[in-house]
């Protein structure tokens, strides 16, 4: 493992994206969001994505510095086309409009299609929670067919993230953010680069056998080389049997079909689609019952006799907050394979060895 100071990592990754065609502001934004994912422990959505993002930019599959196109505009609804811009650029633009409409009306919805990889969905829930709003997200990834539905072994679904954010005055928000597969594809990538191993049975091979071997998803690959899931013959499994599989289907239909992004299928350009719903508790709850009841119930929820092997009952967002505090202080750990893949990408856009050494030092 190598450990990189988070601010140095942001600066280094920002330099990569600046040289890959992004403005300074966009490069810093992408680098900050990716590093924040690592800081919160979501390494699957962090800087491990740098090589893929730069590859997409070079191929023209993602377009730097895009501005979202407003397709439908009502007092409580906005429909956007992201124009295949970086998700870290087009998504906050769209979420900002949804937040503003909600604050004006108490309730709003927003859809976004044709977004580049929009990263950790929890970022957008945190953005809304910072404004005192509850938010709900259904997301799909068109062109990314990786997950087998319950009862099947063939790839039919994207990892189809689902997220809910709830604000808490004076405390961090409650943010539930997960792929509807047993693991996000990025976690398979992390495992393939020498990181945390996959849970037992996270993958299913074409013959129906369960596996934890990333080669099932990616096929053959070199240690520092790209991971191409089209070369693999197996799939990630949906979590929770029929429940996770059903929720993934809803994310495809709401985040994909309803938004115009399209439910996922093979042989099409990658893009994320998202349906977001925003609720202002101050409007729904003029008696101000909500905040106190959230606090009461969370305390009640956490005050449980502990199961063997557990030292606390945690709520969504608590592991991320603890990891963020630790990694902000002590640095971001990356496997050597992950760091090597990032530095190879850096050199490919003209960053010299001295800058690489400085980032790692």
GROMACS .gro file of C-alpha atoms in nm:
model
  361
    1UNK     CA    1   0.000   0.000   0.000
    2UNK     CA    2   0.096   0.363  -0.051
    3UNK     CA    3  -0.056   0.644   0.153
    4UNK     CA    4  -0.109   0.985  -0.003
    5UNK     CA    5  -0.197   1.310   0.172
    6UNK     CA    6  -0.548   1.402   0.058
    7UNK     CA    7  -0.459   1.758  -0.046
    8UNK     CA    8  -0.159   1.636  -0.245
    9UNK     CA    9  -0.380   1.374  -0.407
   10UNK     CA   10  -0.638   1.637  -0.506
   11UNK     CA   11  -0.364   1.854  -0.657
   12UNK     CA   12  -0.207   1.564  -0.846
   13UNK     CA   13  -0.537   1.435  -0.986
   14UNK     CA   14  -0.643   1.790  -1.073
   15UNK     CA   15  -0.326   1.829  -1.279
   16UNK     CA   16  -0.410   1.509  -1.467
   17UNK     CA   17  -0.756   1.633  -1.566
   18UNK     CA   18  -0.626   1.979  -1.657
   19UNK     CA   19  -0.389   1.814  -1.903
   20UNK     CA   20  -0.668   1.585  -2.024
   21UNK     CA   21  -0.874   1.877  -2.151
   22UNK     CA   22  -1.067   2.014  -1.853
   23UNK     CA   23  -1.062   2.370  -1.727
   24UNK     CA   24  -0.880   2.432  -1.400
   25UNK     CA   25  -1.213   2.464  -1.216
   26UNK     CA   26  -1.350   2.139  -1.353
   27UNK     CA   27  -1.024   1.952  -1.294
   28UNK     CA   28  -1.021   2.062  -0.929
   29UNK     CA   29  -1.387   1.968  -0.891
   30UNK     CA   30  -1.341   1.618  -1.032
   31UNK     CA   31  -1.028   1.563  -0.822
   32UNK     CA   32  -1.204   1.682  -0.507
   33UNK     CA   33  -1.509   1.459  -0.554
   34UNK     CA   34  -1.299   1.153  -0.637
   35UNK     CA   35  -1.068   1.207  -0.340
   36UNK     CA   36  -1.367   1.267  -0.113
   37UNK     CA   37  -1.498   0.924  -0.213
   38UNK     CA   38  -1.168   0.774  -0.095
   39UNK     CA   39  -1.180   0.980   0.224
   40UNK     CA   40  -1.523   0.836   0.306
   41UNK     CA   41  -1.404   0.482   0.242
   42UNK     CA   42  -1.576   0.443  -0.096
   43UNK     CA   43  -1.255   0.359  -0.281
   44UNK     CA   44  -1.460   0.208  -0.562
   45UNK     CA   45  -1.577   0.557  -0.659
   46UNK     CA   46  -1.250   0.736  -0.587
   47UNK     CA   47  -0.926   0.800  -0.770
   48UNK     CA   48  -0.916   0.443  -0.899
   49UNK     CA   49  -1.150   0.587  -1.164
   50UNK     CA   50  -0.889   0.830  -1.301
   51UNK     CA   51  -0.753   0.603  -1.578
   52UNK     CA   52  -1.103   0.521  -1.704
   53UNK     CA   53  -1.217   0.884  -1.698
   54UNK     CA   54  -0.911   0.999  -1.893
   55UNK     CA   55  -0.958   0.716  -2.142
   56UNK     CA   56  -1.319   0.823  -2.198
   57UNK     CA   57  -1.209   1.185  -2.248
   58UNK     CA   58  -0.946   1.083  -2.502
   59UNK     CA   59  -1.202   0.875  -2.690
   60UNK     CA   60  -1.460   1.157  -2.688
   61UNK     CA   61  -1.702   0.947  -2.483
   62UNK     CA   62  -1.703   1.221  -2.217
   63UNK     CA   63  -1.695   1.593  -2.290
   64UNK     CA   64  -1.513   1.840  -2.061
   65UNK     CA   65  -1.681   2.150  -1.918
   66UNK     CA   66  -2.035   2.076  -2.025
   67UNK     CA   67  -2.337   2.283  -1.921
   68UNK     CA   68  -2.662   2.095  -1.869
   69UNK     CA   69  -2.949   2.153  -2.112
   70UNK     CA   70  -3.288   2.228  -1.956
   71UNK     CA   71  -3.550   2.024  -2.143
   72UNK     CA   72  -3.859   2.067  -1.920
   73UNK     CA   73  -3.907   2.341  -1.662
   74UNK     CA   74  -4.204   2.372  -1.425
   75UNK     CA   75  -4.219   2.521  -1.074
   76UNK     CA   76  -4.157   2.178  -0.920
   77UNK     CA   77  -3.989   1.976  -1.197
   78UNK     CA   78  -3.676   2.008  -1.405
   79UNK     CA   79  -3.565   1.767  -1.677
   80UNK     CA   80  -3.201   1.788  -1.786
   81UNK     CA   81  -2.971   1.649  -2.052
   82UNK     CA   82  -2.610   1.630  -1.931
   83UNK     CA   83  -2.465   1.613  -2.281
   84UNK     CA   84  -2.217   1.342  -2.173
   85UNK     CA   85  -2.028   1.584  -1.951
   86UNK     CA   86  -1.834   1.473  -1.647
   87UNK     CA   87  -2.081   1.368  -1.378
   88UNK     CA   88  -1.893   1.580  -1.125
   89UNK     CA   89  -1.978   1.884  -1.340
   90UNK     CA   90  -2.329   1.826  -1.472
   91UNK     CA   91  -2.479   1.657  -1.165
   92UNK     CA   92  -2.421   1.941  -0.915
   93UNK     CA   93  -2.569   2.182  -1.171
   94UNK     CA   94  -2.887   1.972  -1.190
   95UNK     CA   95  -2.907   1.905  -0.815
   96UNK     CA   96  -2.871   2.279  -0.748
   97UNK     CA   97  -3.184   2.347  -0.955
   98UNK     CA   98  -3.374   2.070  -0.775
   99UNK     CA   99  -3.274   2.215  -0.438
  100UNK     CA  100  -3.380   2.566  -0.536
  101UNK     CA  101  -3.718   2.448  -0.666
  102UNK     CA  102  -3.776   2.251  -0.347
  103UNK     CA  103  -3.693   2.549  -0.126
  104UNK     CA  104  -3.942   2.757  -0.324
  105UNK     CA  105  -4.222   2.498  -0.328
  106UNK     CA  106  -4.157   2.243  -0.052
  107UNK     CA  107  -4.128   1.955  -0.296
  108UNK     CA  108  -3.948   1.906  -0.627
  109UNK     CA  109  -3.816   1.644  -0.865
  110UNK     CA  110  -3.533   1.649  -1.115
  111UNK     CA  111  -3.420   1.410  -1.382
  112UNK     CA  112  -3.082   1.394  -1.551
  113UNK     CA  113  -2.984   1.188  -1.854
  114UNK     CA  114  -2.663   1.147  -2.051
  115UNK     CA  115  -2.434   1.217  -1.757
  116UNK     CA  116  -2.081   1.087  -1.738
  117UNK     CA  117  -2.008   0.870  -1.435
  118UNK     CA  118  -2.163   1.076  -1.158
  119UNK     CA  119  -1.950   0.931  -0.882
  120UNK     CA  120  -2.062   0.870  -0.526
  121UNK     CA  121  -2.436   0.943  -0.517
  122UNK     CA  122  -2.402   1.025  -0.148
  123UNK     CA  123  -2.228   1.349  -0.251
  124UNK     CA  124  -2.556   1.478  -0.392
  125UNK     CA  125  -2.754   1.364  -0.085
  126UNK     CA  126  -2.503   1.551   0.132
  127UNK     CA  127  -2.541   1.859  -0.090
  128UNK     CA  128  -2.919   1.857  -0.035
  129UNK     CA  129  -2.890   1.777   0.336
  130UNK     CA  130  -2.663   2.079   0.382
  131UNK     CA  131  -2.964   2.287   0.274
  132UNK     CA  132  -3.195   2.106   0.519
  133UNK     CA  133  -3.362   1.887   0.257
  134UNK     CA  134  -3.450   1.520   0.242
  135UNK     CA  135  -3.357   1.366  -0.094
  136UNK     CA  136  -3.407   1.034  -0.274
  137UNK     CA  137  -3.220   0.909  -0.581
  138UNK     CA  138  -3.279   0.633  -0.833
  139UNK     CA  139  -2.979   0.591  -1.065
  140UNK     CA  140  -2.888   0.365  -1.353
  141UNK     CA  141  -2.584   0.325  -1.575
  142UNK     CA  142  -2.685   0.270  -1.935
  143UNK     CA  143  -2.431   0.076  -2.137
  144UNK     CA  144  -2.299  -0.092  -1.822
  145UNK     CA  145  -2.455  -0.440  -1.813
  146UNK     CA  146  -2.286  -0.615  -1.521
  147UNK     CA  147  -2.541  -0.763  -1.280
  148UNK     CA  148  -2.745  -1.082  -1.298
  149UNK     CA  149  -3.105  -1.062  -1.176
  150UNK     CA  150  -3.220  -1.299  -0.904
  151UNK     CA  151  -3.277  -1.641  -1.055
  152UNK     CA  152  -3.048  -1.576  -1.354
  153UNK     CA  153  -2.678  -1.584  -1.438
  154UNK     CA  154  -2.671  -1.357  -1.745
  155UNK     CA  155  -2.591  -0.984  -1.716
  156UNK     CA  156  -2.913  -0.782  -1.744
  157UNK     CA  157  -2.877  -0.490  -1.499
  158UNK     CA  158  -2.637  -0.209  -1.420
  159UNK     CA  159  -2.526  -0.177  -1.057
  160UNK     CA  160  -2.819   0.067  -1.032
  161UNK     CA  161  -2.743   0.278  -0.721
  162UNK     CA  162  -3.013   0.390  -0.476
  163UNK     CA  163  -2.963   0.666  -0.221
  164UNK     CA  164  -3.156   0.853   0.050
  165UNK     CA  165  -3.030   1.151   0.250
  166UNK     CA  166  -3.185   1.292   0.570
  167UNK     CA  167  -3.055   1.611   0.733
  168UNK     CA  168  -2.991   1.640   1.106
  169UNK     CA  169  -2.944   1.986   1.258
  170UNK     CA  170  -2.601   2.020   1.412
  171UNK     CA  171  -2.494   1.670   1.306
  172UNK     CA  172  -2.392   1.488   0.993
  173UNK     CA  173  -2.677   1.368   0.773
  174UNK     CA  174  -2.805   1.013   0.756
  175UNK     CA  175  -2.701   0.899   0.407
  176UNK     CA  176  -2.795   0.556   0.277
  177UNK     CA  177  -2.606   0.501  -0.050
  178UNK     CA  178  -2.555   0.163  -0.211
  179UNK     CA  179  -2.539  -0.027  -0.535
  180UNK     CA  180  -2.824  -0.274  -0.573
  181UNK     CA  181  -2.566  -0.540  -0.653
  182UNK     CA  182  -2.378  -0.722  -0.375
  183UNK     CA  183  -2.084  -0.497  -0.459
  184UNK     CA  184  -2.040  -0.199  -0.689
  185UNK     CA  185  -1.835  -0.270  -1.001
  186UNK     CA  186  -1.567  -0.040  -0.860
  187UNK     CA  187  -1.520  -0.275  -0.565
  188UNK     CA  188  -1.447  -0.557  -0.809
  189UNK     CA  189  -1.192  -0.324  -0.968
  190UNK     CA  190  -1.039  -0.250  -0.626
  191UNK     CA  191  -1.013  -0.624  -0.555
  192UNK     CA  192  -0.856  -0.681  -0.896
  193UNK     CA  193  -0.586  -0.427  -0.810
  194UNK     CA  194  -0.484  -0.594  -0.486
  195UNK     CA  195  -0.734  -0.422  -0.257
  196UNK     CA  196  -1.007  -0.557  -0.030
  197UNK     CA  197  -1.128  -0.900  -0.135
  198UNK     CA  198  -1.485  -0.950  -0.248
  199UNK     CA  199  -1.752  -1.100  -0.021
  200UNK     CA  200  -1.818  -1.468  -0.065
  201UNK     CA  201  -2.043  -1.532  -0.362
  202UNK     CA  202  -2.040  -1.173  -0.487
  203UNK     CA  203  -1.999  -1.295  -0.846
  204UNK     CA  204  -2.163  -1.569  -1.048
  205UNK     CA  205  -1.995  -1.744  -1.340
  206UNK     CA  206  -2.177  -1.837  -1.659
  207UNK     CA  207  -2.217  -2.195  -1.535
  208UNK     CA  208  -2.397  -2.070  -1.222
  209UNK     CA  209  -2.110  -2.123  -0.977
  210UNK     CA  210  -2.049  -1.854  -0.714
  211UNK     CA  211  -1.712  -1.677  -0.710
  212UNK     CA  212  -1.503  -1.398  -0.559
  213UNK     CA  213  -1.248  -1.392  -0.842
  214UNK     CA  214  -1.248  -1.060  -1.036
  215UNK     CA  215  -1.146  -1.251  -1.351
  216UNK     CA  216  -1.505  -1.378  -1.362
  217UNK     CA  217  -1.615  -1.023  -1.440
  218UNK     CA  218  -1.313  -0.894  -1.634
  219UNK     CA  219  -1.157  -1.196  -1.800
  220UNK     CA  220  -0.776  -1.190  -1.835
  221UNK     CA  221  -0.591  -0.870  -1.743
  222UNK     CA  222  -0.244  -0.741  -1.663
  223UNK     CA  223  -0.175  -0.608  -1.311
  224UNK     CA  224  -0.135  -0.244  -1.421
  225UNK     CA  225  -0.353  -0.272  -1.729
  226UNK     CA  226  -0.716  -0.178  -1.794
  227UNK     CA  227  -1.011  -0.376  -1.664
  228UNK     CA  228  -1.251  -0.453  -1.950
  229UNK     CA  229  -1.568  -0.614  -1.821
  230UNK     CA  230  -1.677  -0.702  -2.176
  231UNK     CA  231  -1.404  -0.968  -2.173
  232UNK     CA  232  -1.552  -1.147  -1.872
  233UNK     CA  233  -1.826  -1.407  -1.895
  234UNK     CA  234  -1.967  -1.386  -1.543
  235UNK     CA  235  -2.173  -1.126  -1.356
  236UNK     CA  236  -2.208  -0.949  -1.024
  237UNK     CA  237  -2.504  -1.079  -0.821
  238UNK     CA  238  -2.792  -0.860  -0.707
  239UNK     CA  239  -2.797  -0.819  -0.328
  240UNK     CA  240  -3.074  -0.955  -0.112
  241UNK     CA  241  -3.204  -1.209  -0.361
  242UNK     CA  242  -3.540  -1.097  -0.509
  243UNK     CA  243  -3.546  -0.774  -0.304
  244UNK     CA  244  -3.226  -0.624  -0.438
  245UNK     CA  245  -3.304  -0.751  -0.786
  246UNK     CA  246  -3.646  -0.582  -0.772
  247UNK     CA  247  -3.502  -0.253  -0.646
  248UNK     CA  248  -3.242  -0.263  -0.925
  249UNK     CA  249  -3.522  -0.306  -1.178
  250UNK     CA  250  -3.695   0.003  -1.037
  251UNK     CA  251  -3.371   0.202  -1.066
  252UNK     CA  252  -3.343   0.097  -1.430
  253UNK     CA  253  -3.704   0.196  -1.501
  254UNK     CA  254  -3.702   0.524  -1.304
  255UNK     CA  255  -3.338   0.633  -1.336
  256UNK     CA  256  -3.311   0.500  -1.690
  257UNK     CA  257  -3.641   0.470  -1.878
  258UNK     CA  258  -3.826   0.765  -1.715
  259UNK     CA  259  -3.535   1.007  -1.748
  260UNK     CA  260  -3.478   0.931  -2.117
  261UNK     CA  261  -3.133   0.797  -2.038
  262UNK     CA  262  -3.250   0.448  -2.127
  263UNK     CA  263  -3.246   0.134  -1.919
  264UNK     CA  264  -2.914  -0.036  -1.965
  265UNK     CA  265  -2.828  -0.244  -2.269
  266UNK     CA  266  -2.514  -0.357  -2.442
  267UNK     CA  267  -2.339  -0.180  -2.728
  268UNK     CA  268  -2.427   0.175  -2.636
  269UNK     CA  269  -2.241   0.475  -2.500
  270UNK     CA  270  -2.204   0.479  -2.121
  271UNK     CA  271  -2.413   0.731  -1.932
  272UNK     CA  272  -2.574   0.767  -1.593
  273UNK     CA  273  -2.940   0.857  -1.557
  274UNK     CA  274  -3.092   0.983  -1.233
  275UNK     CA  275  -3.433   1.063  -1.088
  276UNK     CA  276  -3.401   1.279  -0.775
  277UNK     CA  277  -3.679   1.383  -0.539
  278UNK     CA  278  -3.634   1.665  -0.287
  279UNK     CA  279  -3.854   1.730   0.020
  280UNK     CA  280  -3.837   2.027   0.257
  281UNK     CA  281  -3.926   1.905   0.609
  282UNK     CA  282  -4.004   2.260   0.720
  283UNK     CA  283  -4.295   2.270   0.472
  284UNK     CA  284  -4.418   1.913   0.526
  285UNK     CA  285  -4.387   1.945   0.904
  286UNK     CA  286  -4.494   2.291   1.024
  287UNK     CA  287  -4.519   2.155   1.380
  288UNK     CA  288  -4.141   2.081   1.372
  289UNK     CA  289  -4.191   1.720   1.482
  290UNK     CA  290  -3.948   1.566   1.232
  291UNK     CA  291  -3.608   1.667   1.371
  292UNK     CA  292  -3.687   1.560   1.725
  293UNK     CA  293  -3.837   1.233   1.614
  294UNK     CA  294  -3.537   1.155   1.394
  295UNK     CA  295  -3.308   1.214   1.693
  296UNK     CA  296  -3.528   1.006   1.926
  297UNK     CA  297  -3.560   0.713   1.690
  298UNK     CA  298  -3.192   0.700   1.598
  299UNK     CA  299  -3.100   0.690   1.967
  300UNK     CA  300  -3.354   0.410   2.017
  301UNK     CA  301  -3.225   0.226   1.708
  302UNK     CA  302  -2.863   0.241   1.825
  303UNK     CA  303  -2.943   0.139   2.183
  304UNK     CA  304  -2.961  -0.232   2.107
  305UNK     CA  305  -2.799  -0.528   2.271
  306UNK     CA  306  -2.499  -0.600   2.051
  307UNK     CA  307  -2.458  -0.912   1.843
  308UNK     CA  308  -2.142  -1.114   1.886
  309UNK     CA  309  -1.848  -0.955   1.706
  310UNK     CA  310  -1.999  -0.604   1.697
  311UNK     CA  311  -1.907  -0.310   1.918
  312UNK     CA  312  -2.177  -0.067   1.805
  313UNK     CA  313  -2.496  -0.036   1.602
  314UNK     CA  314  -2.418   0.214   1.329
  315UNK     CA  315  -2.647   0.425   1.116
  316UNK     CA  316  -2.583   0.505   0.749
  317UNK     CA  317  -2.317   0.773   0.725
  318UNK     CA  318  -2.135   0.692   1.050
  319UNK     CA  319  -1.872   0.460   0.896
  320UNK     CA  320  -1.803   0.721   0.629
  321UNK     CA  321  -1.764   0.999   0.885
  322UNK     CA  322  -1.517   0.795   1.089
  323UNK     CA  323  -1.316   0.697   0.783
  324UNK     CA  324  -1.311   1.055   0.658
  325UNK     CA  325  -1.170   1.178   0.988
  326UNK     CA  326  -0.900   0.909   0.990
  327UNK     CA  327  -0.794   0.948   0.627
  328UNK     CA  328  -0.799   1.327   0.640
  329UNK     CA  329  -0.552   1.306   0.927
  330UNK     CA  330  -0.341   1.010   0.814
  331UNK     CA  331  -0.370   1.006   0.435
  332UNK     CA  332  -0.552   0.806   0.170
  333UNK     CA  333  -0.435   0.443   0.138
  334UNK     CA  334  -0.409   0.309  -0.217
  335UNK     CA  335  -0.285  -0.026  -0.337
  336UNK     CA  336   0.039  -0.011  -0.533
  337UNK     CA  337  -0.147  -0.137  -0.842
  338UNK     CA  338  -0.400   0.145  -0.814
  339UNK     CA  339  -0.130   0.408  -0.766
  340UNK     CA  340   0.073   0.266  -1.055
  341UNK     CA  341  -0.229   0.283  -1.285
  342UNK     CA  342  -0.288   0.647  -1.187
  343UNK     CA  343   0.076   0.746  -1.233
  344UNK     CA  344   0.083   0.573  -1.570
  345UNK     CA  345  -0.215   0.784  -1.672
  346UNK     CA  346  -0.040   1.095  -1.538
  347UNK     CA  347   0.269   1.024  -1.749
  348UNK     CA  348   0.047   0.966  -2.054
  349UNK     CA  349  -0.079   1.327  -2.029
  350UNK     CA  350   0.268   1.473  -1.981
  351UNK     CA  351   0.326   1.478  -1.604
  352UNK     CA  352   0.691   1.408  -1.525
  353UNK     CA  353   0.846   1.174  -1.269
  354UNK     CA  354   0.937   1.462  -1.037
  355UNK     CA  355   0.570   1.559  -1.001
  356UNK     CA  356   0.476   1.196  -0.942
  357UNK     CA  357   0.740   1.167  -0.670
  358UNK     CA  358   0.625   1.492  -0.511
  359UNK     CA  359   0.264   1.372  -0.491
  360UNK     CA  360   0.370   1.048  -0.327
  361UNK     CA  361   0.619   1.209  -0.089
   0.00000   0.00000   0.00000
